[in-house]
């Protein structure tokens, strides 16, 4: 176990911090390089020679905590967790990614990236209380929260994600992830995306606020109904509260509910303090509070040393 704390990494030709090794075939892979901490660091101006570098990457390693960091000004993913494609068991588990400020990622240079990117089965991994914004890809794949191939058993909660090119949340394929109590706001092309139809439950997406003024609510494939989506608040500033103008993967709200989705969700203005100024605090009386949304406190996000 080792700790990286109150450290600045700036102007790197590659990435910032690497934990573990890609190979999970070693005899001690499930017990090696565990429970490391990266906290209160500022990692920026990365990937100046090797552009696909990552701010913090966790390979075959579990029990790590990546917290209270600021990671910005790089051309690829800010925090990447996991290195297994598919549904085999993996040493990557019980990682906690929390209270990080991840922003100005991609910057139009590369594609297929996320503020937080995950791979494979990750029992007990939690991504929470992060502020993620301005993820801009060259072509496809400027995503905020991005559970990719085989991502399973991950909880993503209490994150604020805005102004991402492709969508705030995108799951390529995975199983039974929980996406709850997040704010997805002002993402450009889509707000939520799901790529692959599989015969198990992709995810449970509940109690989120989705607020947008461009693009689609739902992108890519939502065909086979093997997902749980309910008790969310949606608001498209172009349509207001006119539910007939909001489309759910091409369906009206009534058609969508007939398929069993968003039965208890509402279309309403969440009453943010000042969304034009990117202030997503909720005013008293917000309908989101009535439906059980828990306010997200961003005052603890980022390096704590900067506030001393």
PDB file of C-alpha atoms in Angstrom:
ATOM      1  CA  UNK A   1       0.000   0.000   0.000  1.00  0.00           C
ATOM      2  CA  UNK A   2       1.234   3.473  -0.858  1.00  0.00           C
ATOM      3  CA  UNK A   3      -0.126   7.006  -0.771  1.00  0.00           C
ATOM      4  CA  UNK A   4       0.196   9.894  -3.214  1.00  0.00           C
ATOM      5  CA  UNK A   5      -1.014  13.010  -1.418  1.00  0.00           C
ATOM      6  CA  UNK A   6      -0.864  16.780  -2.021  1.00  0.00           C
ATOM      7  CA  UNK A   7       1.148  16.305  -5.186  1.00  0.00           C
ATOM      8  CA  UNK A   8       1.117  18.264  -8.417  1.00  0.00           C
ATOM      9  CA  UNK A   9       1.937  16.541 -11.690  1.00  0.00           C
ATOM     10  CA  UNK A  10       2.100  19.007 -14.541  1.00  0.00           C
ATOM     11  CA  UNK A  11       3.362  18.895 -18.107  1.00  0.00           C
ATOM     12  CA  UNK A  12       3.717  15.117 -18.290  1.00  0.00           C
ATOM     13  CA  UNK A  13       4.495  13.496 -21.625  1.00  0.00           C
ATOM     14  CA  UNK A  14       2.201  10.651 -20.566  1.00  0.00           C
ATOM     15  CA  UNK A  15      -0.218  10.093 -17.704  1.00  0.00           C
ATOM     16  CA  UNK A  16      -0.266  10.927 -14.037  1.00  0.00           C
ATOM     17  CA  UNK A  17      -0.573   7.919 -11.687  1.00  0.00           C
ATOM     18  CA  UNK A  18      -0.619   4.207 -12.549  1.00  0.00           C
ATOM     19  CA  UNK A  19      -1.776   1.527 -10.092  1.00  0.00           C
ATOM     20  CA  UNK A  20      -1.274  -2.188 -10.704  1.00  0.00           C
ATOM     21  CA  UNK A  21      -0.396  -4.105 -13.861  1.00  0.00           C
ATOM     22  CA  UNK A  22      -2.547  -5.087 -16.863  1.00  0.00           C
ATOM     23  CA  UNK A  23      -1.868  -8.837 -16.553  1.00  0.00           C
ATOM     24  CA  UNK A  24      -4.276 -10.689 -14.236  1.00  0.00           C
ATOM     25  CA  UNK A  25      -2.770 -14.120 -14.902  1.00  0.00           C
ATOM     26  CA  UNK A  26      -0.098 -13.912 -12.227  1.00  0.00           C
ATOM     27  CA  UNK A  27      -0.633 -16.222  -9.202  1.00  0.00           C
ATOM     28  CA  UNK A  28      -0.848 -13.281  -6.788  1.00  0.00           C
ATOM     29  CA  UNK A  29      -2.906 -10.988  -9.008  1.00  0.00           C
ATOM     30  CA  UNK A  30      -5.884 -11.056  -6.635  1.00  0.00           C
ATOM     31  CA  UNK A  31      -3.795  -9.917  -3.662  1.00  0.00           C
ATOM     32  CA  UNK A  32      -1.132  -7.685  -5.150  1.00  0.00           C
ATOM     33  CA  UNK A  33      -0.960  -3.907  -5.164  1.00  0.00           C
ATOM     34  CA  UNK A  34      -4.064  -3.209  -3.119  1.00  0.00           C
ATOM     35  CA  UNK A  35      -5.555  -0.335  -1.107  1.00  0.00           C
ATOM     36  CA  UNK A  36      -3.533   2.558  -2.421  1.00  0.00           C
ATOM     37  CA  UNK A  37      -4.595   6.193  -2.051  1.00  0.00           C
ATOM     38  CA  UNK A  38      -4.345   9.156  -4.422  1.00  0.00           C
ATOM     39  CA  UNK A  39      -5.799  12.250  -2.780  1.00  0.00           C
ATOM     40  CA  UNK A  40      -5.621  16.041  -2.763  1.00  0.00           C
ATOM     41  CA  UNK A  41      -3.522  16.093  -5.938  1.00  0.00           C
ATOM     42  CA  UNK A  42      -3.627  18.276  -9.029  1.00  0.00           C
ATOM     43  CA  UNK A  43      -2.826  16.454 -12.264  1.00  0.00           C
ATOM     44  CA  UNK A  44      -2.895  18.652 -15.348  1.00  0.00           C
ATOM     45  CA  UNK A  45      -1.331  19.362 -18.727  1.00  0.00           C
ATOM     46  CA  UNK A  46      -0.921  15.625 -19.316  1.00  0.00           C
ATOM     47  CA  UNK A  47      -0.356  13.541 -22.438  1.00  0.00           C
ATOM     48  CA  UNK A  48       1.874  16.081 -24.160  1.00  0.00           C
ATOM     49  CA  UNK A  49       3.811  13.338 -25.981  1.00  0.00           C
ATOM     50  CA  UNK A  50       1.557  10.256 -25.631  1.00  0.00           C
ATOM     51  CA  UNK A  51      -1.894  11.768 -26.081  1.00  0.00           C
ATOM     52  CA  UNK A  52      -3.941   8.645 -25.057  1.00  0.00           C
ATOM     53  CA  UNK A  53      -2.516   8.837 -21.525  1.00  0.00           C
ATOM     54  CA  UNK A  54      -4.849   8.784 -18.504  1.00  0.00           C
ATOM     55  CA  UNK A  55      -4.803  10.950 -15.389  1.00  0.00           C
ATOM     56  CA  UNK A  56      -5.130   8.048 -12.904  1.00  0.00           C
ATOM     57  CA  UNK A  57      -5.349   4.477 -14.189  1.00  0.00           C
ATOM     58  CA  UNK A  58      -6.103   1.404 -12.063  1.00  0.00           C
ATOM     59  CA  UNK A  59      -5.339  -1.934 -13.705  1.00  0.00           C
ATOM     60  CA  UNK A  60      -5.617  -5.248 -11.760  1.00  0.00           C
ATOM     61  CA  UNK A  61      -5.957  -3.740  -8.321  1.00  0.00           C
ATOM     62  CA  UNK A  62      -8.641  -3.421  -5.679  1.00  0.00           C
ATOM     63  CA  UNK A  63      -9.530  -1.362  -2.646  1.00  0.00           C
ATOM     64  CA  UNK A  64      -7.991   1.870  -3.934  1.00  0.00           C
ATOM     65  CA  UNK A  65      -9.294   5.339  -3.111  1.00  0.00           C
ATOM     66  CA  UNK A  66      -8.999   8.180  -5.627  1.00  0.00           C
ATOM     67  CA  UNK A  67     -10.379  11.218  -3.836  1.00  0.00           C
ATOM     68  CA  UNK A  68     -10.342  15.017  -3.715  1.00  0.00           C
ATOM     69  CA  UNK A  69      -8.198  15.429  -6.812  1.00  0.00           C
ATOM     70  CA  UNK A  70      -8.407  17.867  -9.678  1.00  0.00           C
ATOM     71  CA  UNK A  71      -7.581  16.312 -13.049  1.00  0.00           C
ATOM     72  CA  UNK A  72      -7.799  18.518 -16.110  1.00  0.00           C
ATOM     73  CA  UNK A  73      -6.226  19.542 -19.390  1.00  0.00           C
ATOM     74  CA  UNK A  74      -5.548  16.160 -20.940  1.00  0.00           C
ATOM     75  CA  UNK A  75      -6.572  14.466 -24.169  1.00  0.00           C
ATOM     76  CA  UNK A  76      -8.026  11.229 -22.855  1.00  0.00           C
ATOM     77  CA  UNK A  77      -9.808   9.775 -19.809  1.00  0.00           C
ATOM     78  CA  UNK A  78      -9.328  11.387 -16.393  1.00  0.00           C
ATOM     79  CA  UNK A  79      -9.818   8.273 -14.187  1.00  0.00           C
ATOM     80  CA  UNK A  80      -9.826   4.740 -15.639  1.00  0.00           C
ATOM     81  CA  UNK A  81     -10.663   1.704 -13.488  1.00  0.00           C
ATOM     82  CA  UNK A  82     -10.282  -1.906 -14.649  1.00  0.00           C
ATOM     83  CA  UNK A  83      -8.514  -3.824 -17.412  1.00  0.00           C
ATOM     84  CA  UNK A  84     -10.779  -6.764 -18.267  1.00  0.00           C
ATOM     85  CA  UNK A  85     -13.110  -6.922 -21.271  1.00  0.00           C
ATOM     86  CA  UNK A  86     -16.133  -9.094 -20.522  1.00  0.00           C
ATOM     87  CA  UNK A  87     -17.579 -10.929 -17.542  1.00  0.00           C
ATOM     88  CA  UNK A  88     -14.713 -12.898 -16.022  1.00  0.00           C
ATOM     89  CA  UNK A  89     -13.819 -12.364 -12.368  1.00  0.00           C
ATOM     90  CA  UNK A  90     -11.192  -9.707 -11.799  1.00  0.00           C
ATOM     91  CA  UNK A  91      -8.922  -8.424  -9.027  1.00  0.00           C
ATOM     92  CA  UNK A  92     -10.290  -4.940  -9.737  1.00  0.00           C
ATOM     93  CA  UNK A  93     -12.917  -4.440  -7.028  1.00  0.00           C
ATOM     94  CA  UNK A  94     -13.984  -2.179  -4.154  1.00  0.00           C
ATOM     95  CA  UNK A  95     -12.369   0.901  -5.644  1.00  0.00           C
ATOM     96  CA  UNK A  96     -13.738   4.273  -4.546  1.00  0.00           C
ATOM     97  CA  UNK A  97     -13.607   7.285  -6.868  1.00  0.00           C
ATOM     98  CA  UNK A  98     -15.005  10.278  -4.994  1.00  0.00           C
ATOM     99  CA  UNK A  99     -14.947  14.071  -4.622  1.00  0.00           C
ATOM    100  CA  UNK A 100     -12.822  14.629  -7.721  1.00  0.00           C
ATOM    101  CA  UNK A 101     -13.065  17.572 -10.094  1.00  0.00           C
ATOM    102  CA  UNK A 102     -12.539  16.191 -13.599  1.00  0.00           C
ATOM    103  CA  UNK A 103     -12.758  18.681 -16.408  1.00  0.00           C
ATOM    104  CA  UNK A 104     -11.570  19.831 -19.825  1.00  0.00           C
ATOM    105  CA  UNK A 105     -10.875  16.294 -20.974  1.00  0.00           C
ATOM    106  CA  UNK A 106     -10.261  15.244 -24.562  1.00  0.00           C
ATOM    107  CA  UNK A 107     -10.325  18.792 -25.877  1.00  0.00           C
ATOM    108  CA  UNK A 108     -11.339  17.603 -29.330  1.00  0.00           C
ATOM    109  CA  UNK A 109      -8.162  15.651 -30.001  1.00  0.00           C
ATOM    110  CA  UNK A 110      -9.103  11.966 -29.435  1.00  0.00           C
ATOM    111  CA  UNK A 111     -12.288   9.882 -29.279  1.00  0.00           C
ATOM    112  CA  UNK A 112     -13.864   7.300 -26.941  1.00  0.00           C
ATOM    113  CA  UNK A 113     -13.129   8.662 -23.466  1.00  0.00           C
ATOM    114  CA  UNK A 114     -14.812   9.478 -20.187  1.00  0.00           C
ATOM    115  CA  UNK A 115     -14.437  11.534 -17.073  1.00  0.00           C
ATOM    116  CA  UNK A 116     -14.582   8.183 -15.248  1.00  0.00           C
ATOM    117  CA  UNK A 117     -14.154   5.052 -17.386  1.00  0.00           C
ATOM    118  CA  UNK A 118     -14.622   1.480 -16.130  1.00  0.00           C
ATOM    119  CA  UNK A 119     -14.073  -2.019 -17.484  1.00  0.00           C
ATOM    120  CA  UNK A 120     -15.102  -5.481 -16.305  1.00  0.00           C
ATOM    121  CA  UNK A 121     -16.674  -6.908 -13.155  1.00  0.00           C
ATOM    122  CA  UNK A 122     -15.973  -4.603 -10.212  1.00  0.00           C
ATOM    123  CA  UNK A 123     -17.742  -5.786  -7.101  1.00  0.00           C
ATOM    124  CA  UNK A 124     -18.055  -2.991  -4.578  1.00  0.00           C
ATOM    125  CA  UNK A 125     -16.647  -0.199  -6.760  1.00  0.00           C
ATOM    126  CA  UNK A 126     -18.291   3.189  -6.150  1.00  0.00           C
ATOM    127  CA  UNK A 127     -18.070   6.397  -8.209  1.00  0.00           C
ATOM    128  CA  UNK A 128     -19.626   9.198  -6.162  1.00  0.00           C
ATOM    129  CA  UNK A 129     -19.691  12.917  -5.476  1.00  0.00           C
ATOM    130  CA  UNK A 130     -17.558  13.855  -8.478  1.00  0.00           C
ATOM    131  CA  UNK A 131     -17.893  16.999 -10.577  1.00  0.00           C
ATOM    132  CA  UNK A 132     -17.310  16.149 -14.241  1.00  0.00           C
ATOM    133  CA  UNK A 133     -17.599  18.581 -17.116  1.00  0.00           C
ATOM    134  CA  UNK A 134     -16.332  19.633 -20.533  1.00  0.00           C
ATOM    135  CA  UNK A 135     -15.476  16.229 -21.964  1.00  0.00           C
ATOM    136  CA  UNK A 136     -14.989  16.878 -25.678  1.00  0.00           C
ATOM    137  CA  UNK A 137     -14.024  14.158 -28.145  1.00  0.00           C
ATOM    138  CA  UNK A 138     -12.747  14.525 -31.686  1.00  0.00           C
ATOM    139  CA  UNK A 139     -15.531  12.299 -33.053  1.00  0.00           C
ATOM    140  CA  UNK A 140     -17.589   9.902 -30.914  1.00  0.00           C
ATOM    141  CA  UNK A 141     -17.188   9.231 -27.216  1.00  0.00           C
ATOM    142  CA  UNK A 142     -17.039  12.397 -25.165  1.00  0.00           C
ATOM    143  CA  UNK A 143     -18.787  10.904 -22.118  1.00  0.00           C
ATOM    144  CA  UNK A 144     -18.932  11.821 -18.437  1.00  0.00           C
ATOM    145  CA  UNK A 145     -19.618   8.494 -16.689  1.00  0.00           C
ATOM    146  CA  UNK A 146     -18.608   5.644 -18.983  1.00  0.00           C
ATOM    147  CA  UNK A 147     -19.034   2.015 -17.876  1.00  0.00           C
ATOM    148  CA  UNK A 148     -17.586   0.177 -20.851  1.00  0.00           C
ATOM    149  CA  UNK A 149     -17.208  -3.461 -21.801  1.00  0.00           C
ATOM    150  CA  UNK A 150     -18.426  -5.812 -19.083  1.00  0.00           C
ATOM    151  CA  UNK A 151     -18.663  -3.160 -16.365  1.00  0.00           C
ATOM    152  CA  UNK A 152     -20.652  -4.883 -13.614  1.00  0.00           C
ATOM    153  CA  UNK A 153     -21.691  -4.225 -10.029  1.00  0.00           C
ATOM    154  CA  UNK A 154     -20.672  -0.564  -9.962  1.00  0.00           C
ATOM    155  CA  UNK A 155     -22.560   2.179  -8.133  1.00  0.00           C
ATOM    156  CA  UNK A 156     -22.425   5.674  -9.648  1.00  0.00           C
ATOM    157  CA  UNK A 157     -24.167   8.173  -7.390  1.00  0.00           C
ATOM    158  CA  UNK A 158     -24.280  11.848  -6.400  1.00  0.00           C
ATOM    159  CA  UNK A 159     -22.227  13.015  -9.369  1.00  0.00           C
ATOM    160  CA  UNK A 160     -22.796  16.261 -11.280  1.00  0.00           C
ATOM    161  CA  UNK A 161     -22.007  15.856 -14.977  1.00  0.00           C
ATOM    162  CA  UNK A 162     -22.428  18.617 -17.507  1.00  0.00           C
ATOM    163  CA  UNK A 163     -21.356  19.852 -20.926  1.00  0.00           C
ATOM    164  CA  UNK A 164     -20.081  16.545 -22.311  1.00  0.00           C
ATOM    165  CA  UNK A 165     -20.103  16.192 -26.085  1.00  0.00           C
ATOM    166  CA  UNK A 166     -21.682  12.759 -26.556  1.00  0.00           C
ATOM    167  CA  UNK A 167     -23.626  12.285 -23.310  1.00  0.00           C
ATOM    168  CA  UNK A 168     -23.384  12.568 -19.552  1.00  0.00           C
ATOM    169  CA  UNK A 169     -23.795   8.803 -19.049  1.00  0.00           C
ATOM    170  CA  UNK A 170     -23.027   6.016 -21.486  1.00  0.00           C
ATOM    171  CA  UNK A 171     -22.927   2.278 -20.910  1.00  0.00           C
ATOM    172  CA  UNK A 172     -21.582   0.253 -23.794  1.00  0.00           C
ATOM    173  CA  UNK A 173     -22.348  -3.074 -22.182  1.00  0.00           C
ATOM    174  CA  UNK A 174     -22.389  -4.365 -18.630  1.00  0.00           C
ATOM    175  CA  UNK A 175     -24.609  -5.802 -15.961  1.00  0.00           C
ATOM    176  CA  UNK A 176     -26.577  -4.492 -12.993  1.00  0.00           C
ATOM    177  CA  UNK A 177     -24.822  -1.206 -12.430  1.00  0.00           C
ATOM    178  CA  UNK A 178     -26.676   1.338 -10.282  1.00  0.00           C
ATOM    179  CA  UNK A 179     -26.891   4.932 -11.524  1.00  0.00           C
ATOM    180  CA  UNK A 180     -28.708   7.029  -8.911  1.00  0.00           C
ATOM    181  CA  UNK A 181     -29.086  10.545  -7.580  1.00  0.00           C
ATOM    182  CA  UNK A 182     -26.918  12.185 -10.247  1.00  0.00           C
ATOM    183  CA  UNK A 183     -27.399  15.429 -12.144  1.00  0.00           C
ATOM    184  CA  UNK A 184     -26.852  15.194 -15.902  1.00  0.00           C
ATOM    185  CA  UNK A 185     -27.104  18.689 -17.335  1.00  0.00           C
ATOM    186  CA  UNK A 186     -26.598  20.467 -20.639  1.00  0.00           C
ATOM    187  CA  UNK A 187     -24.823  17.628 -22.389  1.00  0.00           C
ATOM    188  CA  UNK A 188     -24.723  18.220 -26.102  1.00  0.00           C
ATOM    189  CA  UNK A 189     -25.684  15.319 -28.390  1.00  0.00           C
ATOM    190  CA  UNK A 190     -27.458  13.029 -25.913  1.00  0.00           C
ATOM    191  CA  UNK A 191     -28.033  12.945 -22.182  1.00  0.00           C
ATOM    192  CA  UNK A 192     -28.072   9.177 -21.545  1.00  0.00           C
ATOM    193  CA  UNK A 193     -26.764   6.429 -23.823  1.00  0.00           C
ATOM    194  CA  UNK A 194     -26.911   2.638 -23.908  1.00  0.00           C
ATOM    195  CA  UNK A 195     -25.208   0.764 -26.724  1.00  0.00           C
ATOM    196  CA  UNK A 196     -25.596  -2.997 -26.548  1.00  0.00           C
ATOM    197  CA  UNK A 197     -28.755  -5.031 -25.985  1.00  0.00           C
ATOM    198  CA  UNK A 198     -28.048  -8.048 -23.761  1.00  0.00           C
ATOM    199  CA  UNK A 199     -30.291 -10.600 -22.059  1.00  0.00           C
ATOM    200  CA  UNK A 200     -29.555  -9.460 -18.512  1.00  0.00           C
ATOM    201  CA  UNK A 201     -30.351  -6.155 -16.782  1.00  0.00           C
ATOM    202  CA  UNK A 202     -27.938  -3.525 -18.058  1.00  0.00           C
ATOM    203  CA  UNK A 203     -28.391  -1.073 -15.201  1.00  0.00           C
ATOM    204  CA  UNK A 204     -30.779   0.472 -12.712  1.00  0.00           C
ATOM    205  CA  UNK A 205     -31.058   4.194 -13.425  1.00  0.00           C
ATOM    206  CA  UNK A 206     -33.151   5.951 -10.828  1.00  0.00           C
ATOM    207  CA  UNK A 207     -33.670   9.202  -8.939  1.00  0.00           C
ATOM    208  CA  UNK A 208     -31.590  11.301 -11.343  1.00  0.00           C
ATOM    209  CA  UNK A 209     -32.144  14.799 -12.707  1.00  0.00           C
ATOM    210  CA  UNK A 210     -31.667  15.172 -16.461  1.00  0.00           C
ATOM    211  CA  UNK A 211     -31.731  18.779 -17.700  1.00  0.00           C
ATOM    212  CA  UNK A 212     -30.915  19.714 -21.291  1.00  0.00           C
ATOM    213  CA  UNK A 213     -31.403  22.186 -24.104  1.00  0.00           C
ATOM    214  CA  UNK A 214     -29.796  20.415 -27.081  1.00  0.00           C
ATOM    215  CA  UNK A 215     -29.705  16.917 -28.538  1.00  0.00           C
ATOM    216  CA  UNK A 216     -31.686  13.859 -27.470  1.00  0.00           C
ATOM    217  CA  UNK A 217     -32.708  12.559 -24.086  1.00  0.00           C
ATOM    218  CA  UNK A 218     -31.765   8.954 -24.932  1.00  0.00           C
ATOM    219  CA  UNK A 219     -29.165   7.960 -27.486  1.00  0.00           C
ATOM    220  CA  UNK A 220     -28.174   4.705 -29.227  1.00  0.00           C
ATOM    221  CA  UNK A 221     -30.075   1.462 -28.391  1.00  0.00           C
ATOM    222  CA  UNK A 222     -32.915   1.078 -25.865  1.00  0.00           C
ATOM    223  CA  UNK A 223     -34.705  -1.676 -27.744  1.00  0.00           C
ATOM    224  CA  UNK A 224     -34.832  -4.807 -25.647  1.00  0.00           C
ATOM    225  CA  UNK A 225     -36.142  -3.322 -22.357  1.00  0.00           C
ATOM    226  CA  UNK A 226     -33.531  -5.125 -20.233  1.00  0.00           C
ATOM    227  CA  UNK A 227     -32.869  -2.112 -18.027  1.00  0.00           C
ATOM    228  CA  UNK A 228     -34.603  -0.454 -15.099  1.00  0.00           C
ATOM    229  CA  UNK A 229     -35.270   3.270 -15.430  1.00  0.00           C
ATOM    230  CA  UNK A 230     -37.705   5.090 -13.132  1.00  0.00           C
ATOM    231  CA  UNK A 231     -38.236   7.902 -10.601  1.00  0.00           C
ATOM    232  CA  UNK A 232     -36.196  10.407 -12.595  1.00  0.00           C
ATOM    233  CA  UNK A 233     -36.890  14.060 -13.324  1.00  0.00           C
ATOM    234  CA  UNK A 234     -36.521  15.192 -16.941  1.00  0.00           C
ATOM    235  CA  UNK A 235     -36.586  18.713 -18.331  1.00  0.00           C
ATOM    236  CA  UNK A 236     -35.904  19.824 -21.891  1.00  0.00           C
ATOM    237  CA  UNK A 237     -35.863  23.628 -21.910  1.00  0.00           C
ATOM    238  CA  UNK A 238     -37.066  23.595 -25.533  1.00  0.00           C
ATOM    239  CA  UNK A 239     -40.241  21.692 -24.664  1.00  0.00           C
ATOM    240  CA  UNK A 240     -40.866  22.825 -21.110  1.00  0.00           C
ATOM    241  CA  UNK A 241     -43.416  20.630 -19.374  1.00  0.00           C
ATOM    242  CA  UNK A 242     -45.161  19.613 -22.610  1.00  0.00           C
ATOM    243  CA  UNK A 243     -44.644  15.854 -22.424  1.00  0.00           C
ATOM    244  CA  UNK A 244     -45.845  15.394 -25.988  1.00  0.00           C
ATOM    245  CA  UNK A 245     -42.658  17.066 -27.228  1.00  0.00           C
ATOM    246  CA  UNK A 246     -40.226  14.878 -25.320  1.00  0.00           C
ATOM    247  CA  UNK A 247     -39.127  11.647 -26.984  1.00  0.00           C
ATOM    248  CA  UNK A 248     -37.874   8.565 -25.170  1.00  0.00           C
ATOM    249  CA  UNK A 249     -35.811   6.716 -27.786  1.00  0.00           C
ATOM    250  CA  UNK A 250     -38.377   7.711 -30.393  1.00  0.00           C
ATOM    251  CA  UNK A 251     -41.379   6.955 -28.183  1.00  0.00           C
ATOM    252  CA  UNK A 252     -43.764   9.295 -26.429  1.00  0.00           C
ATOM    253  CA  UNK A 253     -43.821   9.233 -22.647  1.00  0.00           C
ATOM    254  CA  UNK A 254     -47.058   7.257 -22.735  1.00  0.00           C
ATOM    255  CA  UNK A 255     -45.573   4.669 -25.109  1.00  0.00           C
ATOM    256  CA  UNK A 256     -42.422   4.489 -23.010  1.00  0.00           C
ATOM    257  CA  UNK A 257     -44.442   3.907 -19.837  1.00  0.00           C
ATOM    258  CA  UNK A 258     -46.428   1.207 -21.599  1.00  0.00           C
ATOM    259  CA  UNK A 259     -43.133  -0.655 -21.960  1.00  0.00           C
ATOM    260  CA  UNK A 260     -42.686  -0.400 -18.177  1.00  0.00           C
ATOM    261  CA  UNK A 261     -40.190   2.471 -18.009  1.00  0.00           C
ATOM    262  CA  UNK A 262     -40.258   5.769 -16.072  1.00  0.00           C
ATOM    263  CA  UNK A 263     -43.694   4.987 -14.681  1.00  0.00           C
ATOM    264  CA  UNK A 264     -43.041   7.219 -11.653  1.00  0.00           C
ATOM    265  CA  UNK A 265     -40.758   9.748 -13.378  1.00  0.00           C
ATOM    266  CA  UNK A 266     -41.834  13.342 -13.987  1.00  0.00           C
ATOM    267  CA  UNK A 267     -41.243  16.051 -16.558  1.00  0.00           C
ATOM    268  CA  UNK A 268     -40.716  19.295 -14.650  1.00  0.00           C
ATOM    269  CA  UNK A 269     -38.352  22.204 -14.167  1.00  0.00           C
ATOM    270  CA  UNK A 270     -35.971  21.094 -11.378  1.00  0.00           C
ATOM    271  CA  UNK A 271     -35.603  24.721 -10.256  1.00  0.00           C
ATOM    272  CA  UNK A 272     -31.833  25.029 -10.262  1.00  0.00           C
ATOM    273  CA  UNK A 273     -30.415  28.179  -8.727  1.00  0.00           C
ATOM    274  CA  UNK A 274     -28.857  29.411 -11.979  1.00  0.00           C
ATOM    275  CA  UNK A 275     -28.283  26.801 -14.688  1.00  0.00           C
ATOM    276  CA  UNK A 276     -27.035  29.431 -17.147  1.00  0.00           C
ATOM    277  CA  UNK A 277     -24.177  30.053 -14.728  1.00  0.00           C
ATOM    278  CA  UNK A 278     -23.775  26.281 -14.144  1.00  0.00           C
ATOM    279  CA  UNK A 279     -25.132  26.523 -10.597  1.00  0.00           C
ATOM    280  CA  UNK A 280     -27.116  23.311 -10.186  1.00  0.00           C
ATOM    281  CA  UNK A 281     -28.080  23.713  -6.555  1.00  0.00           C
ATOM    282  CA  UNK A 282     -31.799  23.190  -6.031  1.00  0.00           C
ATOM    283  CA  UNK A 283     -34.088  25.967  -4.873  1.00  0.00           C
ATOM    284  CA  UNK A 284     -36.526  25.290  -2.033  1.00  0.00           C
ATOM    285  CA  UNK A 285     -39.681  23.789  -3.444  1.00  0.00           C
ATOM    286  CA  UNK A 286     -37.938  21.950  -6.262  1.00  0.00           C
ATOM    287  CA  UNK A 287     -40.045  19.013  -7.485  1.00  0.00           C
ATOM    288  CA  UNK A 288     -36.866  16.933  -7.414  1.00  0.00           C
ATOM    289  CA  UNK A 289     -36.797  17.254  -3.626  1.00  0.00           C
ATOM    290  CA  UNK A 290     -40.425  16.165  -3.445  1.00  0.00           C
ATOM    291  CA  UNK A 291     -39.629  12.986  -5.338  1.00  0.00           C
ATOM    292  CA  UNK A 292     -36.736  12.162  -2.993  1.00  0.00           C
ATOM    293  CA  UNK A 293     -33.666  13.534  -4.748  1.00  0.00           C
ATOM    294  CA  UNK A 294     -30.878  14.210  -2.239  1.00  0.00           C
ATOM    295  CA  UNK A 295     -29.058  17.546  -2.818  1.00  0.00           C
ATOM    296  CA  UNK A 296     -25.441  17.166  -3.915  1.00  0.00           C
ATOM    297  CA  UNK A 297     -22.909  19.232  -1.980  1.00  0.00           C
ATOM    298  CA  UNK A 298     -19.985  20.196  -4.225  1.00  0.00           C
ATOM    299  CA  UNK A 299     -18.144  22.196  -1.562  1.00  0.00           C
ATOM    300  CA  UNK A 300     -15.877  19.236  -0.760  1.00  0.00           C
ATOM    301  CA  UNK A 301     -14.945  18.453  -4.372  1.00  0.00           C
ATOM    302  CA  UNK A 302     -11.306  18.842  -5.408  1.00  0.00           C
ATOM    303  CA  UNK A 303      -8.073  19.111  -3.428  1.00  0.00           C
ATOM    304  CA  UNK A 304      -8.712  20.104   0.178  1.00  0.00           C
ATOM    305  CA  UNK A 305      -5.340  21.800   0.447  1.00  0.00           C
ATOM    306  CA  UNK A 306      -6.591  24.499  -1.926  1.00  0.00           C
ATOM    307  CA  UNK A 307      -9.150  25.596   0.679  1.00  0.00           C
ATOM    308  CA  UNK A 308      -6.758  25.875   3.617  1.00  0.00           C
TER     309      UNK A 308
END
